[in-house]
mmCIF file of C-alpha atoms in Angstrom:
data_model
loop_
_atom_site.group_PDB
_atom_site.id
_atom_site.type_symbol
_atom_site.label_atom_id
_atom_site.label_comp_id
_atom_site.label_asym_id
_atom_site.label_seq_id
_atom_site.Cartn_x
_atom_site.Cartn_y
_atom_site.Cartn_z
ATOM 1 C CA MET A 1 0.000 0.000 0.000
ATOM 2 C CA ASP A 2 1.191 3.509 -0.733
ATOM 3 C CA THR A 3 1.363 6.242 1.911
ATOM 4 C CA GLY A 4 -1.926 7.849 0.872
ATOM 5 C CA THR A 5 -3.718 4.526 1.229
ATOM 6 C CA LYS A 6 -2.191 3.980 4.680
ATOM 7 C CA ILE A 7 -3.262 7.454 5.820
ATOM 8 C CA LYS A 8 -6.799 6.836 4.550
ATOM 9 C CA TYR A 9 -6.889 3.465 6.322
ATOM 10 C CA TRP A 10 -5.945 4.975 9.700
ATOM 11 C CA LEU A 11 -8.373 7.877 9.312
ATOM 12 C CA ASP A 12 -11.212 5.579 8.289
ATOM 13 C CA ILE A 13 -10.846 3.356 11.348
ATOM 14 C CA ALA A 14 -10.361 6.398 13.581
ATOM 15 C CA GLY A 15 -13.695 7.711 12.292
ATOM 16 C CA TYR A 16 -15.291 4.328 12.924
ATOM 17 C CA ASP A 17 -13.980 4.382 16.509
ATOM 18 C CA LEU A 18 -15.368 7.890 16.994
ATOM 19 C CA ASP A 19 -18.771 6.679 15.798
ATOM 20 C CA THR A 20 -18.452 3.809 18.286
ATOM 21 C CA ALA A 21 -17.645 6.254 21.110
ATOM 22 C CA ASN A 22 -20.850 8.131 20.273
ATOM 23 C CA ALA A 23 -22.832 4.871 20.218
ATOM 24 C CA MET A 24 -21.421 3.998 23.646
ATOM 25 C CA LEU A 25 -22.454 7.426 24.943
ATOM 26 C CA ASN A 26 -25.985 6.928 23.605
ATOM 27 C CA THR A 27 -26.258 3.613 25.457
ATOM 28 C CA SER A 28 -24.649 4.947 28.678
ATOM 29 C CA ARG A 29 -21.630 2.664 28.375
ATOM 30 C CA TYR A 30 -19.322 5.376 29.623
ATOM 31 C CA LEU A 31 -16.312 3.156 30.253
ATOM 32 C CA TYR A 32 -16.078 2.499 26.539
ATOM 33 C CA VAL A 33 -16.572 6.117 25.533
ATOM 34 C CA GLY A 34 -13.138 6.905 26.974
ATOM 35 C CA PHE A 35 -11.627 3.776 25.458
ATOM 36 C CA PHE A 36 -12.892 4.571 21.954
ATOM 37 C CA CYS A 37 -11.939 8.241 22.234
ATOM 38 C CA HIS A 38 -8.412 7.017 22.986
ATOM 39 C CA GLN A 39 -8.558 4.702 19.986
ATOM 40 C CA THR A 40 -9.739 7.548 17.740
ATOM 41 C CA ILE A 41 -6.840 9.766 18.754
ATOM 42 C CA GLU A 42 -4.302 6.936 18.546
ATOM 43 C CA LYS A 43 -5.312 6.058 15.001
ATOM 44 C CA SER A 44 -5.445 9.730 13.965
ATOM 45 C CA ILE A 45 -1.878 10.192 15.150
ATOM 46 C CA LYS A 46 -0.835 7.033 13.308
ATOM 47 C CA ALA A 47 -2.252 8.563 10.109
ATOM 48 C CA TYR A 48 -0.216 11.681 10.830
ATOM 49 C CA TYR A 49 2.837 9.488 11.463
ATOM 50 C CA TRP A 50 2.504 8.021 7.971
ATOM 51 C CA ASN A 51 2.258 11.545 6.581
ATOM 52 C CA THR A 52 5.424 12.825 8.284
ATOM 53 C CA ILE A 53 7.612 9.734 8.721
ATOM 54 C CA ASN A 54 6.351 7.670 5.768
ATOM 55 C CA SER A 55 6.687 4.357 7.557
ATOM 56 C CA GLU A 56 4.772 2.025 9.851
ATOM 57 C CA PRO A 57 4.050 3.670 13.226
ATOM 58 C CA PRO A 58 5.342 1.966 16.375
ATOM 59 C CA TYR A 59 3.143 -0.714 17.929
ATOM 60 C CA THR A 60 2.157 1.282 20.978
ATOM 61 C CA HIS A 61 -0.947 2.755 22.553
ATOM 62 C CA ASN A 62 1.086 5.540 24.177
ATOM 63 C CA LEU A 63 -0.389 8.735 22.725
ATOM 64 C CA LEU A 64 2.419 10.911 24.050
ATOM 65 C CA LEU A 65 5.089 8.731 22.463
ATOM 66 C CA LEU A 66 3.201 8.649 19.168
ATOM 67 C CA ALA A 67 2.794 12.437 19.178
ATOM 68 C CA GLU A 68 6.513 12.864 19.848
ATOM 69 C CA GLN A 69 7.711 10.339 17.274
ATOM 70 C CA SER A 70 5.321 11.576 14.583
ATOM 71 C CA GLN A 71 6.571 15.158 15.075
ATOM 72 C CA LEU A 72 3.073 16.249 16.089
ATOM 73 C CA LYS A 73 4.004 17.287 19.639
ATOM 74 C CA PRO A 74 5.264 20.811 18.725
ATOM 75 C CA LEU A 75 1.950 21.514 16.962
ATOM 76 C CA LEU A 76 -0.261 20.589 19.925
ATOM 77 C CA THR A 77 -2.113 23.331 21.735
ATOM 78 C CA GLU A 78 -2.192 23.109 25.501
ATOM 79 C CA SER A 79 -5.770 21.790 25.413
ATOM 80 C CA ARG A 80 -4.918 19.074 22.866
ATOM 81 C CA ASP A 81 -1.894 18.053 24.915
ATOM 82 C CA ARG A 82 -4.143 17.834 27.992
ATOM 83 C CA LEU A 83 -6.553 15.641 26.033
ATOM 84 C CA LEU A 84 -3.769 13.166 25.236
ATOM 85 C CA ASN A 85 -2.814 13.038 28.899
ATOM 86 C CA ARG A 86 -6.450 12.609 29.915
ATOM 87 C CA LEU A 87 -7.049 9.761 27.468
ATOM 88 C CA MET A 88 -3.819 7.851 28.150
ATOM 89 C CA PRO A 89 -5.055 5.893 31.182
ATOM 90 C CA LEU A 90 -8.494 5.255 29.669
ATOM 91 C CA ASN A 91 -7.045 2.756 27.213
ATOM 92 C CA ILE A 92 -5.491 0.629 29.948
ATOM 93 C CA GLN A 93 -7.905 1.131 32.826
ATOM 94 C CA ALA A 94 -10.893 0.080 30.745
ATOM 95 C CA ARG A 95 -9.296 -3.340 30.296
ATOM 96 C CA TYR A 96 -8.502 -4.350 33.870
ATOM 97 C CA PRO A 97 -11.143 -5.187 36.494
ATOM 98 C CA GLN A 98 -9.290 -3.596 39.418
ATOM 99 C CA ASP A 99 -9.322 -0.209 37.679
ATOM 100 C CA ARG A 100 -12.803 -0.352 36.173
ATOM 101 C CA GLU A 101 -14.768 0.383 39.333
ATOM 102 C CA GLU A 102 -12.868 3.591 40.107
ATOM 103 C CA LEU A 103 -12.801 4.677 36.485
ATOM 104 C CA MET A 104 -16.550 4.201 36.069
ATOM 105 C CA LYS A 105 -17.160 6.601 38.966
ATOM 106 C CA THR A 106 -15.400 9.402 37.061
ATOM 107 C CA LEU A 107 -16.957 8.835 33.634
ATOM 108 C CA THR A 108 -20.321 10.551 33.833
ATOM 109 C CA ASN A 109 -22.529 11.498 30.901
ATOM 110 C CA SER A 110 -21.294 15.098 30.951
ATOM 111 C CA VAL A 111 -17.633 14.056 31.230
ATOM 112 C CA CYS A 112 -18.050 11.668 28.313
ATOM 113 C CA ARG A 113 -19.828 14.276 26.197
ATOM 114 C CA GLU A 114 -16.892 16.621 26.749
ATOM 115 C CA LEU A 115 -14.381 13.881 25.886
ATOM 116 C CA ILE A 116 -16.200 13.218 22.634
ATOM 117 C CA LEU A 117 -16.319 16.921 21.727
ATOM 118 C CA GLN A 118 -12.589 17.256 22.348
ATOM 119 C CA THR A 119 -11.879 14.049 20.432
ATOM 120 C CA GLU A 120 -13.966 15.241 17.482
ATOM 121 C CA ASP A 121 -12.038 18.524 17.489
ATOM 122 C CA PHE A 122 -8.706 16.687 17.538
ATOM 123 C CA PHE A 123 -9.780 14.334 14.758
ATOM 124 C CA GLU A 124 -10.936 17.200 12.525
ATOM 125 C CA TRP A 125 -7.707 19.096 13.243
ATOM 126 C CA ILE A 126 -5.566 16.103 12.216
ATOM 127 C CA LYS A 127 -7.560 15.722 9.013
ATOM 128 C CA GLN A 128 -6.977 19.389 8.220
ATOM 129 C CA LEU A 129 -3.231 18.968 8.812
ATOM 130 C CA LEU A 130 -3.211 16.058 6.392
ATOM 131 C CA ILE A 131 -4.980 18.035 3.659
ATOM 132 C CA LYS A 132 -2.229 20.657 3.548
#
């Protein structure tokens, strides 16, 4: 696959994950809203990685590492950087029973709505960067 095809692949599945985050919000499955917001951002950054590095992104879920290695970090606003930090634990904590109980207490409808809005903003921003 060429670079353009790889970028499209990552953006397509990021969009699918964002749709899934919204579906989870609509069914009050808040734990998975955070998880799929993380997945959306991760895959968006991997598309950006292909754009700037022109090779396979590292096999990691670490958003901060991906942002750094893709050369996206210097472009992040403070609020987008905060979003990455906020989403980082949601990928791991959603998977392990000992963390789920505590995590579910913090993920309310309003918190999840805000996470989705911020994730949508980030996703649209990445797409705009890739158009240039």
